[in-house]
CSV table of C-alpha atoms in Angstrom, one decimal:
chain,number,residue,atom,x,y,z
A,1,ASP,CA,-71.5,52.0,35.9
A,2,ARG,CA,-72.1,51.3,39.6
A,3,GLN,CA,-70.2,48.3,41.0
A,4,SER,CA,-69.9,46.7,44.4
A,5,LEU,CA,-67.0,47.9,46.4
A,6,ASP,CA,-66.9,44.7,48.5
A,7,TYR,CA,-63.8,43.6,46.7
A,8,LEU,CA,-61.9,46.5,48.3
A,9,LYS,CA,-62.6,45.1,51.8
A,10,SER,CA,-60.7,42.0,50.9
A,11,ASP,CA,-57.7,44.0,49.8
A,12,ASP,CA,-54.9,43.6,52.4
A,13,ASN,CA,-54.1,47.3,52.2
A,14,PHE,CA,-57.7,48.5,52.4
A,15,VAL,CA,-58.3,51.1,55.1
A,16,PRO,CA,-61.9,52.0,55.9
A,17,LEU,CA,-63.0,55.5,54.8
A,18,GLU,CA,-63.9,56.6,58.3
A,19,LEU,CA,-60.4,55.9,59.5
A,20,VAL,CA,-58.9,57.7,56.5
A,21,GLN,CA,-61.0,60.8,57.4
A,22,GLN,CA,-60.0,60.6,61.0
A,23,SER,CA,-56.4,60.4,60.1
A,24,ASN,CA,-56.7,63.4,57.8
A,25,MET,CA,-58.3,65.5,60.5
A,26,GLU,CA,-55.6,64.5,63.0
A,27,GLU,CA,-52.8,65.3,60.5
A,28,LEU,CA,-54.2,68.8,60.4
A,29,LYS,CA,-54.0,69.0,64.2
A,30,LEU,CA,-50.4,67.7,63.9
A,31,GLN,CA,-49.5,70.4,61.4
A,32,GLU,CA,-51.1,73.1,63.7
A,33,ILE,CA,-48.9,71.9,66.6
A,34,LYS,CA,-45.9,71.9,64.4
A,35,GLU,CA,-46.5,75.5,63.2
A,36,LYS,CA,-47.0,76.8,66.7
A,37,ILE,CA,-43.8,75.3,68.1
A,38,VAL,CA,-41.8,76.2,65.0
A,39,ASN,CA,-42.9,79.8,65.2
A,40,LEU,CA,-42.0,79.9,68.9
A,41,ALA,CA,-38.6,78.3,68.2
A,42,LYS,CA,-37.9,81.0,65.6
A,43,ARG,CA,-38.8,83.8,67.9
A,44,GLN,CA,-36.4,82.3,70.5
A,45,ASN,CA,-33.7,82.0,67.8
A,46,THR,CA,-33.5,78.3,68.3
A,47,ILE,CA,-34.0,77.7,64.6
A,48,SER,CA,-34.6,79.8,61.5
A,49,ASP,CA,-36.3,79.5,58.1
A,50,HIS,CA,-33.3,77.3,57.1
A,51,THR,CA,-34.7,74.4,59.2
A,52,GLN,CA,-37.7,72.5,57.9
A,53,ILE,CA,-39.5,70.1,60.2
A,54,SER,CA,-42.0,67.6,58.7
A,55,VAL,CA,-44.7,65.6,60.4
A,56,ASN,CA,-46.9,62.9,59.0
A,57,ALA,CA,-49.7,60.7,60.3
A,58,ARG,CA,-51.2,57.8,58.5
A,59,ILE,CA,-53.1,54.5,59.0
A,60,VAL,CA,-51.4,51.3,57.7
A,61,SER,CA,-53.1,47.9,57.3
A,62,ASP,CA,-51.2,45.0,58.9
A,63,GLN,CA,-51.6,41.5,60.3
A,64,ASP,CA,-51.1,40.3,63.9
A,65,ALA,CA,-49.3,37.2,64.9
A,66,ASN,CA,-52.4,35.1,64.3
A,67,GLY,CA,-52.9,36.4,60.7
A,68,ASN,CA,-55.8,38.7,61.6
A,69,LYS,CA,-56.1,42.0,59.9
A,70,ILE,CA,-55.3,45.0,62.1
A,71,MET,CA,-54.8,48.8,61.6
A,72,ASN,CA,-51.6,50.4,62.8
A,73,TYR,CA,-51.2,54.1,63.3
A,74,LYS,CA,-47.9,55.6,62.2
A,75,ILE,CA,-46.7,59.1,63.1
A,76,ASP,CA,-43.4,60.3,61.7
A,77,PHE,CA,-41.3,63.3,62.7
A,78,ALA,CA,-38.2,64.5,60.7
A,79,TYR,CA,-36.3,67.6,59.8
A,80,GLU,CA,-33.7,68.9,57.4
A,81,VAL,CA,-31.4,71.9,57.7
A,82,GLU,CA,-30.1,73.7,54.7
A,83,LYS,CA,-26.4,73.3,53.8
A,84,GLY,CA,-24.3,75.8,55.6
A,85,PHE,CA,-26.6,76.3,58.5
A,86,SER,CA,-26.4,72.9,60.3
A,87,ALA,CA,-23.6,73.8,62.6
A,88,GLN,CA,-25.7,76.7,64.0
A,89,GLU,CA,-29.1,75.0,64.0
A,90,ASP,CA,-28.4,71.3,64.2
A,91,PHE,CA,-25.5,69.1,65.4
A,92,ALA,CA,-22.0,70.6,65.0
A,93,PRO,CA,-19.2,68.2,64.2
A,94,GLY,CA,-18.7,65.6,67.0
A,95,LYS,CA,-21.9,66.6,68.9
A,96,TYR,CA,-24.5,64.1,69.7
A,97,LYS,CA,-26.8,65.4,72.5
A,98,ALA,CA,-30.3,66.4,71.4
A,99,GLY,CA,-30.0,69.5,73.5
A,100,GLU,CA,-27.1,70.6,71.4
A,101,SER,CA,-29.3,70.8,68.3
A,102,GLY,CA,-31.9,73.5,67.9
A,103,ALA,CA,-33.6,71.5,65.1
A,104,ALA,CA,-33.7,68.3,67.2
A,105,GLN,CA,-35.0,70.2,70.3
A,106,SER,CA,-37.8,71.8,68.2
A,107,MET,CA,-38.8,68.5,66.6
A,108,LEU,CA,-38.9,66.7,70.0
A,109,ALA,CA,-41.0,69.6,71.5
A,110,ILE,CA,-43.6,68.8,68.8
A,111,VAL,CA,-43.5,65.1,69.8
A,112,LYS,CA,-44.0,66.0,73.4
A,113,THR,CA,-46.9,68.4,72.8
A,114,ALA,CA,-48.6,66.1,70.4
A,115,PHE,CA,-48.7,63.1,72.8
A,116,GLU,CA,-49.6,65.2,75.8
A,117,ASN,CA,-52.7,66.5,74.0
A,118,ASP,CA,-54.5,65.5,70.8
A,119,PHE,CA,-52.7,62.2,70.3
A,120,ALA,CA,-52.7,61.1,74.0
A,121,GLN,CA,-55.7,58.9,73.1
A,122,TYR,CA,-53.3,56.4,71.4
A,123,VAL,CA,-51.2,56.1,74.5
A,124,LYS,CA,-52.9,53.2,76.2
A,125,PRO,CA,-51.3,51.0,79.0
A,126,GLY,CA,-50.4,47.6,77.8
A,127,LYS,CA,-50.8,48.3,74.1
A,128,LYS,CA,-48.0,47.7,71.7
A,129,LEU,CA,-45.9,50.6,70.4
A,130,ARG,CA,-42.9,50.5,68.2
A,131,VAL,CA,-40.5,53.5,68.2
A,132,ARG,CA,-38.0,53.5,65.4
A,133,ILE,CA,-35.3,56.2,65.8
A,134,THR,CA,-32.8,56.9,63.1
A,135,GLY,CA,-29.6,58.7,64.0
A,136,MET,CA,-27.5,59.9,61.1
A,137,ALA,CA,-23.9,61.0,60.7
A,138,ASP,CA,-21.8,62.3,57.8
A,139,ALA,CA,-18.6,60.9,56.4
A,140,LEU,CA,-16.3,63.5,57.9
A,141,PRO,CA,-13.4,61.5,59.4
A,142,ILE,CA,-12.8,61.5,63.1
A,143,ASN,CA,-9.2,62.4,63.9
A,144,GLY,CA,-8.2,60.8,67.1
A,145,LYS,CA,-11.0,60.4,69.6
A,146,ILE,CA,-14.1,62.4,70.7
A,147,ALA,CA,-14.7,62.3,74.4
A,148,TYR,CA,-17.9,60.6,75.5
A,149,ASP,CA,-19.1,61.8,79.0
A,150,GLY,CA,-21.2,58.6,79.6
A,151,CYS,CA,-24.4,60.6,79.9
A,152,TYR,CA,-26.4,57.7,78.4
A,153,GLY,CA,-24.4,54.9,80.0
A,154,ASP,CA,-22.0,52.5,78.4
A,155,PHE,CA,-23.1,50.2,75.5
A,156,VAL,CA,-21.3,46.9,74.7
A,157,ASN,CA,-22.5,45.0,71.6
A,158,GLU,CA,-25.8,46.9,71.7
A,159,PRO,CA,-28.3,45.7,69.0
A,160,VAL,CA,-28.8,48.3,66.3
A,161,TYR,CA,-29.8,48.4,62.7
A,162,LYS,CA,-27.2,49.7,60.4
A,163,ASN,CA,-28.8,50.9,57.2
A,164,ASN,CA,-31.8,48.6,58.1
A,165,ASP,CA,-29.6,45.5,58.7
A,166,LEU,CA,-29.4,44.1,62.2
A,167,SER,CA,-25.9,44.6,63.8
A,168,ASN,CA,-24.4,45.8,67.1
A,169,ILE,CA,-22.3,48.6,68.4
A,170,THR,CA,-20.1,49.5,71.4
A,171,VAL,CA,-19.7,52.9,72.9
A,172,THR,CA,-18.1,53.4,76.3
A,173,GLN,CA,-16.8,56.4,78.3
A,174,ALA,CA,-13.4,54.8,78.6
A,175,GLU,CA,-12.9,54.3,74.9
A,176,GLY,CA,-14.7,57.4,73.7
A,177,ILE,CA,-16.0,57.9,70.1
A,178,THR,CA,-13.8,57.0,67.2
A,179,GLN,CA,-16.4,56.1,64.5
A,180,ASN,CA,-19.2,58.1,62.9
A,181,GLU,CA,-21.5,55.1,63.5
A,182,GLN,CA,-21.1,55.8,67.2
A,183,LEU,CA,-22.1,59.4,66.8
A,184,ALA,CA,-25.2,58.3,64.9
A,185,PHE,CA,-26.1,55.8,67.6
A,186,LEU,CA,-25.7,58.4,70.4
A,187,ARG,CA,-27.9,60.9,68.5
A,188,ALA,CA,-30.6,58.2,68.3
A,189,THR,CA,-30.1,57.3,72.0
A,190,GLY,CA,-30.6,60.9,73.0
A,191,VAL,CA,-34.1,60.8,71.4
A,192,LYS,CA,-34.9,57.7,73.4
A,193,GLU,CA,-33.7,59.4,76.6
A,194,TYR,CA,-35.8,62.5,75.8
A,195,ILE,CA,-38.9,60.4,75.3
A,196,GLY,CA,-38.4,58.5,78.5
A,197,GLU,CA,-38.0,61.7,80.5
A,198,ASN,CA,-40.7,63.8,78.9
A,199,ILE,CA,-43.4,61.3,77.9
A,200,PRO,CA,-43.5,58.9,80.8
A,201,SER,CA,-46.9,57.5,79.7
A,202,PHE,CA,-45.0,55.6,77.0
A,203,GLY,CA,-43.4,53.6,79.8
A,204,LYS,CA,-46.8,52.1,80.6
A,205,MET,CA,-47.1,50.7,77.0
A,206,ASN,CA,-45.5,47.6,75.6
A,207,THR,CA,-42.9,49.7,73.9
A,208,ASP,CA,-40.2,48.4,71.6
A,209,TYR,CA,-37.4,50.8,70.7
A,210,GLN,CA,-35.5,50.2,67.5
A,211,HIS,CA,-32.3,52.2,66.8
A,212,ASN,CA,-31.3,52.6,63.2
A,213,ILE,CA,-28.0,54.3,62.3
A,214,GLU,CA,-27.0,55.7,59.0
A,215,VAL,CA,-23.7,57.1,57.8
A,216,THR,CA,-23.9,59.0,54.6
A,217,SER,CA,-21.3,59.1,51.9
A,218,GLY,CA,-21.5,62.9,51.9
A,219,LYS,CA,-19.7,65.3,54.2
A,220,GLY,CA,-21.4,68.2,55.9
A,221,GLY,CA,-23.8,69.2,58.7
A,222,GLU,CA,-26.9,68.7,56.6
A,223,PHE,CA,-26.2,64.9,57.0
A,224,ARG,CA,-26.2,64.9,60.8
A,225,ARG,CA,-29.8,64.6,61.9
A,226,ILE,CA,-32.4,62.4,63.4
A,227,THR,CA,-35.9,61.1,62.6
A,228,VAL,CA,-38.4,59.2,64.7
A,229,GLU,CA,-41.4,57.0,63.8
A,230,PHE,CA,-44.1,55.9,66.2
A,231,THR,CA,-46.2,52.9,65.2
A,232,PHE,CA,-49.2,52.2,67.5
A,233,ILE,CA,-50.0,48.5,66.8
A,234,ASP,CA,-53.7,47.6,66.4
A,235,ALA,CA,-54.6,51.2,67.4
A,236,PHE,CA,-58.2,50.9,66.3
């Protein structure tokens, strides 16, 4: 039986069909960008088939500060490296710079290419953008202290989310790195630095960076990685 679909429009999570179709088409473009960069990275021996990079684009219904319904656009980037290959293709123990991880470099190259081309339409001066960066570390104990060269500056009681709970963290060149939480934080900070240097157009947006750090109970390189989520507020 035919029924009116008006009730769907009152659903808080309802996304118009035309936007769903647009998102699906753009996800295909994102996948194409990923495949080109991954293939190039493999030819350059930056990563291998043991690294899997994932990208995802979707539209999410939300409400603004006045309670009005808006549509946000979320684009996620993440990767995983098979056990036993992380030290070669991702962060080795004690490493935190994005340039020291082939997997991180490849993922961020996809981010840069996407927002310089097909997804540049969402980068609009003054519009709100939330960038959630998650840095991860494993549970391998740090014996003594790992030197921190201060490449990102010193941080004292810097606001962060630890496993999604608001907290703070301190990392200074003088004190070095003594906790895995600090490694996870610096890995996330490296992503922010990369974005600032390579996608300057984000600097014209009302951008809010959120650092989330996670320390797993497992030990091993497969637990040292980063993810990044871009949420363009009221994108449509």
